[in-house]
Coordinates of C-alpha atoms in Angstrom, one line a residue:
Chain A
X1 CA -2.0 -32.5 16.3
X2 CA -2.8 -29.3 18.1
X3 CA -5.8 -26.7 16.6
X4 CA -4.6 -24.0 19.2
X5 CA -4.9 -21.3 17.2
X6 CA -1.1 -19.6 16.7
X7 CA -2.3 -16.1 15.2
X8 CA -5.9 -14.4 14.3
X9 CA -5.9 -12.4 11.5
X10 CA -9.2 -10.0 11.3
X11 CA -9.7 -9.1 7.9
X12 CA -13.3 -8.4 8.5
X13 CA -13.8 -5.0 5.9
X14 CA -10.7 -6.3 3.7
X15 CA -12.1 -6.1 0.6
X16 CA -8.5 -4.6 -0.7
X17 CA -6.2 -6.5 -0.8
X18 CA -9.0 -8.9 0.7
X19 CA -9.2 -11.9 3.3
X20 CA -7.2 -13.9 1.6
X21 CA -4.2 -12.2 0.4
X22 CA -4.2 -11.6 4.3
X23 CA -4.2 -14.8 5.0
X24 CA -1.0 -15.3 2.2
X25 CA 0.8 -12.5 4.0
X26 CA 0.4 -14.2 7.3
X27 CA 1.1 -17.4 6.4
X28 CA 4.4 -16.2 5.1
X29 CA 5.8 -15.6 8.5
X30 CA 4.8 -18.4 10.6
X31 CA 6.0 -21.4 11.1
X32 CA 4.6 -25.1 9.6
X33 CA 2.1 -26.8 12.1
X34 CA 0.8 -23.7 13.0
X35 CA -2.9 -23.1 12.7
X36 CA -3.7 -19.5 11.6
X37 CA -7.3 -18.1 12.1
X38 CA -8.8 -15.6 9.5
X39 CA -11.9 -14.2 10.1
X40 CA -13.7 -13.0 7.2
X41 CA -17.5 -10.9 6.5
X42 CA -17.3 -11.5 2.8
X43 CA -19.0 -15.0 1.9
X44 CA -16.4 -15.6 -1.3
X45 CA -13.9 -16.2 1.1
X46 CA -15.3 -19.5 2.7
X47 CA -14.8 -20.5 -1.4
X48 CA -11.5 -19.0 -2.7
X49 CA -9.6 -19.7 0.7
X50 CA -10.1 -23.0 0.6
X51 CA -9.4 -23.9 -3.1
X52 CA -6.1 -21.8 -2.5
X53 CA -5.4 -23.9 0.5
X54 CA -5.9 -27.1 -2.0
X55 CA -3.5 -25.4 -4.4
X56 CA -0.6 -24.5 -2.2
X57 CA -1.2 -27.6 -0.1
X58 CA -1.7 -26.5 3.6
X59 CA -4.6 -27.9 5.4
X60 CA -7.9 -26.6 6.1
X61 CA -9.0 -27.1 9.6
X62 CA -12.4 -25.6 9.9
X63 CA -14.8 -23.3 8.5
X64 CA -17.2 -22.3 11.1
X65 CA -20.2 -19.2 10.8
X66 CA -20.3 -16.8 13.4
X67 CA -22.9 -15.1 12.9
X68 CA -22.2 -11.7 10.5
X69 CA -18.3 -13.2 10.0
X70 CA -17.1 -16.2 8.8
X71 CA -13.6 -17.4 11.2
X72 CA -11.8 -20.1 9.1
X73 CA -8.8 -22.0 10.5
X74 CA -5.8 -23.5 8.6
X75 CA -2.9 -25.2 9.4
X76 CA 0.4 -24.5 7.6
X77 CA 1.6 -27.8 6.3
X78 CA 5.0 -26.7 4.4
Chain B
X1 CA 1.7 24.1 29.8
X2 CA 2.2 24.2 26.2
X3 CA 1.4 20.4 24.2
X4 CA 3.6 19.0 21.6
X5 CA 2.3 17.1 18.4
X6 CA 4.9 15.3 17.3
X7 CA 4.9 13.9 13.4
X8 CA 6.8 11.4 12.2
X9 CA 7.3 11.0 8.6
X10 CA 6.9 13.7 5.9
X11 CA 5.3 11.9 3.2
X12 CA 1.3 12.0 2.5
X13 CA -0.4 11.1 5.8
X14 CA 2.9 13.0 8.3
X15 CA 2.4 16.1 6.0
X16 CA -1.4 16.4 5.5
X17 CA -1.6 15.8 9.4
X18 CA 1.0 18.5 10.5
X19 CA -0.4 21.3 7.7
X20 CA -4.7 20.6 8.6
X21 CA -3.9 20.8 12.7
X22 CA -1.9 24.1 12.0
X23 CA -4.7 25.3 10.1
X24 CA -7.5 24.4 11.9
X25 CA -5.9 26.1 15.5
X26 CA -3.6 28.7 14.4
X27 CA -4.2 30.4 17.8
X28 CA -3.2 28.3 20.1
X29 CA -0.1 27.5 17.7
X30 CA 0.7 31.1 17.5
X31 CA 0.1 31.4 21.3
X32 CA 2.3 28.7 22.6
X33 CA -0.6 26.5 23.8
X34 CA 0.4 23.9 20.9
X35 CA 3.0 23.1 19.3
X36 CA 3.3 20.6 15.9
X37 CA 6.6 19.4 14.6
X38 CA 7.6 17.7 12.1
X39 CA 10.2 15.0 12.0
X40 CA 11.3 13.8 8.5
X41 CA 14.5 12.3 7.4
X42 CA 14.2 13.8 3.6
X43 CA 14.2 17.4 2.7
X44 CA 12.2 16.1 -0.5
X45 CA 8.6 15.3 -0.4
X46 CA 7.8 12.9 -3.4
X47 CA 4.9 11.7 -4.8
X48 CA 5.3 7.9 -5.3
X49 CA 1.9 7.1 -7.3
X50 CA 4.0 9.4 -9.8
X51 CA 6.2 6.2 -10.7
X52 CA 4.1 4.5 -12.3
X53 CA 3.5 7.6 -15.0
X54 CA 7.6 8.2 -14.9
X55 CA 8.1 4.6 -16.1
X56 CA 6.2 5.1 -19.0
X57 CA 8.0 8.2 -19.2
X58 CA 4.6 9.9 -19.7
X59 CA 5.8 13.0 -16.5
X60 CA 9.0 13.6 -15.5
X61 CA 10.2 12.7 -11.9
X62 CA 10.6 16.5 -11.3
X63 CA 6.5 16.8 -11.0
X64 CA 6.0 14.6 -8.2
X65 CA 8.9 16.0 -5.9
X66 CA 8.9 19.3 -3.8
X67 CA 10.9 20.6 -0.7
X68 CA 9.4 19.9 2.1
X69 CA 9.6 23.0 3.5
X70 CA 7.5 24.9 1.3
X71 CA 5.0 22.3 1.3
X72 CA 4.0 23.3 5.1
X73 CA 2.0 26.0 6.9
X74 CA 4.0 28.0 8.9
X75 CA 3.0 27.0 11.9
X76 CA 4.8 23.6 11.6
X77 CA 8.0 23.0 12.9
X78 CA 10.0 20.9 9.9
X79 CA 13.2 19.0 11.3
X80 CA 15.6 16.9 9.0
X81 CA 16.2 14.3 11.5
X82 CA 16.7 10.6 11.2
X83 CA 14.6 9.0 14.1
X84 CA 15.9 5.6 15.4
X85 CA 13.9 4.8 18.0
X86 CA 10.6 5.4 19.8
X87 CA 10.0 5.1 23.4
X88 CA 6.8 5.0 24.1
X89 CA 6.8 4.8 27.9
X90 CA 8.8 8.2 28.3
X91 CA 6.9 9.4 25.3
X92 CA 10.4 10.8 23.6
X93 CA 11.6 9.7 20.4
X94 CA 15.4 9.6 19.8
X95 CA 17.5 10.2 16.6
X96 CA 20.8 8.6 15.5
X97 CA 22.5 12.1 16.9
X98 CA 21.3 11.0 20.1
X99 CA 18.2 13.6 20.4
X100 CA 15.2 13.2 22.2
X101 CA 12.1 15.0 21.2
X102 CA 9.3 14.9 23.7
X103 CA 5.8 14.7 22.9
X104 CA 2.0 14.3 24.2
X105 CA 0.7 12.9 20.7
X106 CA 2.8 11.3 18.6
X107 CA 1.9 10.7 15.1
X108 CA 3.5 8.0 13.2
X109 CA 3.6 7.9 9.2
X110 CA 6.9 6.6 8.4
X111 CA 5.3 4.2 5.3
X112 CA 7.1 1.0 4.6
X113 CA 10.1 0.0 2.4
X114 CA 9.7 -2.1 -0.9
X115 CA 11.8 -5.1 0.2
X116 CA 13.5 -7.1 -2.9
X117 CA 15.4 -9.7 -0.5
X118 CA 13.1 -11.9 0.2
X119 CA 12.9 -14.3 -2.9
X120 CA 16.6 -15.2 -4.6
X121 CA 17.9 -13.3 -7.3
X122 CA 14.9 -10.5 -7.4
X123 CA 17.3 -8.1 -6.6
X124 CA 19.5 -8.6 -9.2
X125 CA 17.8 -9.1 -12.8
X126 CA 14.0 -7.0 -11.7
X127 CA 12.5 -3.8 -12.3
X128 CA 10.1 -1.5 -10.4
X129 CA 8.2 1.1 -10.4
X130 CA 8.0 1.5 -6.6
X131 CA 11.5 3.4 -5.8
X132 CA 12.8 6.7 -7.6
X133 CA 15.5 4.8 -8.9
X134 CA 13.4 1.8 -9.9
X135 CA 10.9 4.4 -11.9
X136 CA 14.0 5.9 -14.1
X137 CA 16.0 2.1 -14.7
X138 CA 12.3 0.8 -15.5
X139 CA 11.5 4.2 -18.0
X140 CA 15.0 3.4 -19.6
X141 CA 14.5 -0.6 -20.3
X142 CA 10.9 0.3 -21.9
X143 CA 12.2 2.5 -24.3
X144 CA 14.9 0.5 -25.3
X145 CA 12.6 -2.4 -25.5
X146 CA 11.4 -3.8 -28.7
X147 CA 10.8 -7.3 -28.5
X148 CA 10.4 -10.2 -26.3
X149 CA 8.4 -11.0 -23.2
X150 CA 7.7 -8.9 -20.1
X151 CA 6.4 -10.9 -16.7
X152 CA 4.8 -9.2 -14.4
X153 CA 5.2 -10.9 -10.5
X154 CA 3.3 -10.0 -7.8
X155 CA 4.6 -10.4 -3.9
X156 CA 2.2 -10.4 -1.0
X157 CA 1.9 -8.5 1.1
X158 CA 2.6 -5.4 -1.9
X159 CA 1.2 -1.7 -2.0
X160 CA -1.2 0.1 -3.7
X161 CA -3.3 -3.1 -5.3
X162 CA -4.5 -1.8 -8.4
X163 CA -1.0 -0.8 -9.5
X164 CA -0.3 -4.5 -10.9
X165 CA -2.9 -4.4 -13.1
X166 CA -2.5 -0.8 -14.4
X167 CA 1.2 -1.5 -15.3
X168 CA -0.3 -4.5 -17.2
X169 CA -2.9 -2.8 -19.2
X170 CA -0.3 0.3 -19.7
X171 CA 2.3 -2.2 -20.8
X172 CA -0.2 -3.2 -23.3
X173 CA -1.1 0.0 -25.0
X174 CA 2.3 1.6 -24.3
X175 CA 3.7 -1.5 -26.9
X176 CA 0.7 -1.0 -29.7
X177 CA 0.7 3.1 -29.5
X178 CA 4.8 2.0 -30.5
X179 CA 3.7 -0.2 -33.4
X180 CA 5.4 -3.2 -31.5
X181 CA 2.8 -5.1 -29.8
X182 CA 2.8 -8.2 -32.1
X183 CA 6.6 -8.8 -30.7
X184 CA 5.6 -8.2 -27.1
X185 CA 4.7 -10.9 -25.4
X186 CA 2.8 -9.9 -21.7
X187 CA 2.2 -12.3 -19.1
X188 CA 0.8 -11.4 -15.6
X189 CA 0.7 -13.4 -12.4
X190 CA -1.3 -13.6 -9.0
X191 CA -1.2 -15.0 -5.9
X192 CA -4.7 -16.4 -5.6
X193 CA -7.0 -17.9 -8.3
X194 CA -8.8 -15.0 -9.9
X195 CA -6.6 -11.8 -11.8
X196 CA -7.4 -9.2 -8.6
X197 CA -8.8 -9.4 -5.0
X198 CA -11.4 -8.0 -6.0
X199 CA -13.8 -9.9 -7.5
X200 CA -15.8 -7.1 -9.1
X201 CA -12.3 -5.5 -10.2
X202 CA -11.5 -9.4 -11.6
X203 CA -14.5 -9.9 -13.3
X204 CA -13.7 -6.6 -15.2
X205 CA -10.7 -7.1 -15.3
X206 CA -10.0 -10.8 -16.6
X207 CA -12.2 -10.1 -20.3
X208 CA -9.9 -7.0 -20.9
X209 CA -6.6 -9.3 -20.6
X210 CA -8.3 -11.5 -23.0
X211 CA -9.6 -8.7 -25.5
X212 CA -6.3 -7.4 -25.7
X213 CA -3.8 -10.5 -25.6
X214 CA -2.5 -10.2 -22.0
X215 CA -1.4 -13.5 -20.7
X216 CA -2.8 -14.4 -17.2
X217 CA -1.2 -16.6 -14.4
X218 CA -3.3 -17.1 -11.3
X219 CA -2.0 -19.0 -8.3
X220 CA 1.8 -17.9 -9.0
X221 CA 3.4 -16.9 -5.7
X222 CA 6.9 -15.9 -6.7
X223 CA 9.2 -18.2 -5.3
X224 CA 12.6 -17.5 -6.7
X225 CA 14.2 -16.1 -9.8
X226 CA 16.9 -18.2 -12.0
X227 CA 18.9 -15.1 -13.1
X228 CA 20.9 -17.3 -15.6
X229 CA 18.1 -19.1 -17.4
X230 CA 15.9 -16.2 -17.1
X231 CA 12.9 -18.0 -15.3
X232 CA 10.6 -16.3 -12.9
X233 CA 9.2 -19.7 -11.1
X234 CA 6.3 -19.8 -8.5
X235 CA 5.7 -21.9 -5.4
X236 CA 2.9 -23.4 -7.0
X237 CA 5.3 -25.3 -9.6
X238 CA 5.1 -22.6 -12.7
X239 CA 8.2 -21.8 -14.5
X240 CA 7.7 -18.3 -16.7
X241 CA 10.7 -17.5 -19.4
X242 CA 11.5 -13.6 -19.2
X243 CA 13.2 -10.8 -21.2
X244 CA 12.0 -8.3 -18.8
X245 CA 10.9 -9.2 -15.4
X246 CA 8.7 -6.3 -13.4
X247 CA 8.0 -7.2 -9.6
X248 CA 5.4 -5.5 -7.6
X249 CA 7.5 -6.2 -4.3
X250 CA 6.2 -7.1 -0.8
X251 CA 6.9 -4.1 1.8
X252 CA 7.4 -4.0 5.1
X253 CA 7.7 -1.3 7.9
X254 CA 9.7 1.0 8.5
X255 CA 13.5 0.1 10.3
X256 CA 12.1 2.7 13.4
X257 CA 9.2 0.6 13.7
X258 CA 10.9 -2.9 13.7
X259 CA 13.9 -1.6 16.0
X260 CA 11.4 -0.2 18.6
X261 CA 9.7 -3.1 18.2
X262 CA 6.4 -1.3 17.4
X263 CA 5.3 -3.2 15.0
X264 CA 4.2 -7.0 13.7
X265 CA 6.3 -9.6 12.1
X266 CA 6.3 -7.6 9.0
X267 CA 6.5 -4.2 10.8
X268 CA 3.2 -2.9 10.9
X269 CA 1.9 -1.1 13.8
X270 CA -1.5 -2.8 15.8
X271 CA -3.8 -0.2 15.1
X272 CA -7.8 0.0 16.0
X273 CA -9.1 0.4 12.8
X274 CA -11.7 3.0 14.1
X275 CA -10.0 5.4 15.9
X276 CA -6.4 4.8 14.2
X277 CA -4.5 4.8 17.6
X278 CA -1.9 2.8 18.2
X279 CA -3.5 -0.8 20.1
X280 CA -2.2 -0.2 23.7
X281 CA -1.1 3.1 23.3
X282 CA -3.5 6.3 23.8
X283 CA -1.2 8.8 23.3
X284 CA 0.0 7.4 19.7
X285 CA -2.0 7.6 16.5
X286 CA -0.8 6.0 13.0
X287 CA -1.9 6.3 9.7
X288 CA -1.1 5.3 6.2
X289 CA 1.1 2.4 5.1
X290 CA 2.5 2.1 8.4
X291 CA -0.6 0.5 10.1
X292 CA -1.5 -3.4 9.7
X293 CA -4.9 -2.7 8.9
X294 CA -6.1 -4.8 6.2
X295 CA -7.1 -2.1 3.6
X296 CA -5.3 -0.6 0.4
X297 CA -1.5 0.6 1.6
X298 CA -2.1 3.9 -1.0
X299 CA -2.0 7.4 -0.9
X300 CA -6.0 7.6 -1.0
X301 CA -6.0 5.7 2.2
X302 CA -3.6 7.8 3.9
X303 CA -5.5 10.7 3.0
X304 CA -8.8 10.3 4.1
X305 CA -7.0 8.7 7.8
X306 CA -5.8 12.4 8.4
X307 CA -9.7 13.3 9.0
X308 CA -9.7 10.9 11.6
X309 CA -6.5 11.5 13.0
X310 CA -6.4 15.2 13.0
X311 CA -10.2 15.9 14.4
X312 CA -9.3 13.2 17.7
X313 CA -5.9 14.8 18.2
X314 CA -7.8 18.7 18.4
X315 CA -10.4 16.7 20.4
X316 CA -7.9 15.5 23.0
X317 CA -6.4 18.8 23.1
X318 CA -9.3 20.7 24.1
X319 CA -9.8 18.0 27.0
X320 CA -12.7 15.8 24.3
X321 CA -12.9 12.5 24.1
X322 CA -11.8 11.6 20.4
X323 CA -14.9 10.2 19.0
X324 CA -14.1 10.5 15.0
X325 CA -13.8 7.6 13.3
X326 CA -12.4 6.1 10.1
X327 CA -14.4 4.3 7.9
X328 CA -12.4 2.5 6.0
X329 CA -12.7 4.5 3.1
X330 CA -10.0 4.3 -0.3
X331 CA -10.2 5.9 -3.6
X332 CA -8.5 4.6 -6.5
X333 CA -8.2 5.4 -10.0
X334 CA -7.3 2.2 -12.4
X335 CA -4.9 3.2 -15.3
X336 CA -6.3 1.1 -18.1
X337 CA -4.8 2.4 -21.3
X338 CA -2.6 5.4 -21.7
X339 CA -5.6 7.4 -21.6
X340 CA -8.1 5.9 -20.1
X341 CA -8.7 5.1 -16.8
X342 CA -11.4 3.4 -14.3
X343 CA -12.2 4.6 -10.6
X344 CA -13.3 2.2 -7.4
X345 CA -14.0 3.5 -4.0
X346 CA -14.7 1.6 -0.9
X347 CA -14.9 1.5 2.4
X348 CA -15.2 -1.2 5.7
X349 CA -19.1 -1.7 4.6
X350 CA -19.1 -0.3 1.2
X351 CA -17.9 -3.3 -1.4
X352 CA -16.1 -1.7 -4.6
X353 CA -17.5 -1.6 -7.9
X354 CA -15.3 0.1 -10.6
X355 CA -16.7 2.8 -12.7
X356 CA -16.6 2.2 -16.7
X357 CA -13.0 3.4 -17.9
X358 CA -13.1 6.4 -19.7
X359 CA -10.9 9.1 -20.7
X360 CA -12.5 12.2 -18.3
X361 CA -11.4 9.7 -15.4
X362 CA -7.9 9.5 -16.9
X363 CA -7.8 13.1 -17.3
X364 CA -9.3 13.8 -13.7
X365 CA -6.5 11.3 -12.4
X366 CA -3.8 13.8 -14.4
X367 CA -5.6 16.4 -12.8
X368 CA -5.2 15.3 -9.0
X369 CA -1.3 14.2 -9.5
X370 CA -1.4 18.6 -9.8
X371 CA -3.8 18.9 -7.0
X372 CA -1.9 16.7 -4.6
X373 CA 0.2 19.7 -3.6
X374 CA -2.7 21.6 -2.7
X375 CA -4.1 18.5 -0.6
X376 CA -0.9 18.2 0.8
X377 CA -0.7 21.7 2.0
X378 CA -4.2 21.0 3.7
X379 CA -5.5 23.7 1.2
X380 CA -8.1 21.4 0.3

């Protein structure tokens, strides 16, 4: 399956509504298989985005730390 | 050759921005060199954070509307027109009559639209406190309410993010100042795993459901509402029973935005987060709900944006780069009782950390819905 990345959202300095209600909002509007990429500079996010992902049941593709930012990558799975 | 600042939108941001330009170069306004108007498609100016308050029917809708007209400087141009479509290449906007205003800078601050279609029978059997209409149906139902349970849902994306947890709280002293709380049952929901987005607002937040008998949810994305059976059910799986179901509703741009194709999928303008132009676009700024940056969509926000916006616009004028930029920066006050309140403030850097509620911040939070008027007339 494809990891090209189908949208970027930059919620770098989201700490209301944070990274991963961004994430929720994006997610709403594309399409499944697509793999959405959220970059995030606070470090709960690499936690809470996940275990959301868990809940919901999407998939998580990869957490990865880029130096001040975290950019983690999920693919919509329904 | 005289400039025109065009404005479009007369709520918080479209207002504050016309009024502080006017007053900061009444001059060149008076001598032609400039010229602001104001495009609005409401004679009224309201107040929305005012809602909340009118629900509880603690303030009367009255106090958070004015005219337009006398809320600006006189060196603002106000037009009532309905604007239906922006084109940015010959730098006009049109409305539905068919007439084009031109313009060198065009600010945008149309907001967004509470939007109640997009999960099944919402529409029909919810109340809100995010419409004028909404406020006074919602005001009515309390009153008349005496037992049962009230859900609270929560759609993403939503304004203003504290106001889900203030209606909470509110709900919850609203129903013991009325003797009633024992047969009022309060459940709130949230999209993710913890009661706020914030974790320093949840971590507050989450013992003060539980001191006072608030129900909590987490991971309950509202997926559709079963008007007959009166179930609010969630993505996740969660069926709730209501009497009385409040949404917080998703938004989305304004119709000008989406039809000139300005904006994202939800109808958010691209904006660089710095220097609040338009990504793409140097001659357009936005501010307020209307941009897709991922910070509160409040009043606050909008607010401290016009800074930003107002000092690069003079800037350009005068032939200057425009080197102001925003921060980030919101301030919110957090209703927790019916009078008492908390206070957060925050920018792209600055993490949030909410003051200890107390009744002076309640009482300074009474204080600014009266002072907005003189904000919004760029008197302070």
């Amino acid at each position: 399956m494809s990891t090209e990345i189908a949208k970027t959202v930059d919620a770098r300095g989201s700490f209301c509504p944070g990274p991963l209600m961004e994430i929720i909002k994006a997610m709403k509007t594309s399409t499944v298989g697509d793999v959405l990429e959220v970059w995030s500079n606070d470090q709960g996010s690499v936690k809470d985005i996940p275990e959301w992902i868990n809940k919901v049941g999407h998939e998580l593709v990869y957490t990865e730390n880029a130096g001040d930012y975290w950019k983690i990558a999920i693919r919509k799975m329904k | 050759m005289s400039k025109h600042v065009v404005i479009l939108g007369g709520g918080v941001g479209g207002t504050m921005v016309a009024n502080h330009i006017a007053r900061t170069i009444p001059e060149e306004i008076k001598n032609g060199d400039v010229k602001v108007t104001l495009l609005s498609n409401d004679q009224k100016h309201i107040y929305q954070p005012g809602y909340l308050f009118v629900a509880f029917n603690e303030a009367h809708m009255g106090q958070f509307e004015r005219k337009e007209k006398t809320l600006l400087s006189p060196g603002v141009n106000l037009v009532i027109d309905n604007i239906v479509k922006i084109d940015k290449q010959a730098k006009k906007v049109f409305s539905d009559k068919g007439t084009a205003y031109a313009y060198d800078y065009l600010v945008i601050s149309t907001g967004s639209v509470p939007t109640f279609d997009t999960i099944p029978g919402l529409a029909e059997d919810s109340h809100n406190f995010y419409t004028r209409e909404g406020a006074l149906k919602l005001r009515d139902a309390l009153a008349n309410f005496t037992e049962g349970k009230i859900v609270v849902t929560v759609d993403v994306p939503h304004k203003c993010p504290a106001a889900p947890l203030e209606m909470s709280l509110m709900l919850d002293d609203y129903f013991r100042v009325r003797g009633l709380r024992d047969k009022v049952d309060i459940t709130y929901t949230y999209p993710i795993s913890r009661v706020h987005a914030l974790q320093s607002v949840a971590d507050w937040a989450a013992p003060e459901f539980e001191r006072r008998g608030i129900n909590a949810e987490t991971f309950f994305n509202l997926e559709t509402v079963d008007t007959e059976k009166k179930l609010a059910i969630s993505m996740e799986g969660t069926e709730l029973p209501y009497d009385l179901l409040i949404s917080i509703p998703t938004h989305r741009g304004s119709k000008v935005i989406i039809d000139s194709e300005l904006g994202d999928e939800n109808g958010f303008i691209p904006t660089d987060r710095h220097s609040l132009k338009m990504i793409g676009d140097d001659s357009i700024y936005v501010l307020g709900d209307a941009t897709n940056l991922p910070i509160s969509k409040a009043g606050s926000t909008a607010h401290y944006q016009t800074e930003t916006v107002v000092h690069n616009i003079i800037s350009e004028l005068h032939g200057l780069p425009p080197r102001a930029h925003y921060d980030g920066k919101v301030v919110c006050f957090l209703e927790s009782k019916m009078d008492e309140a908390s206070f957060i403030e925050f920018t792209y850097n600055k993490p949030p950390q909410p003051a200890v509620p107390s009744e002076m911040l309640f009482w300074f939070k009474l204080a600014y819905n009266e002072m907005y008027w003189l904000f919004a007339r760029g008197l302070l």
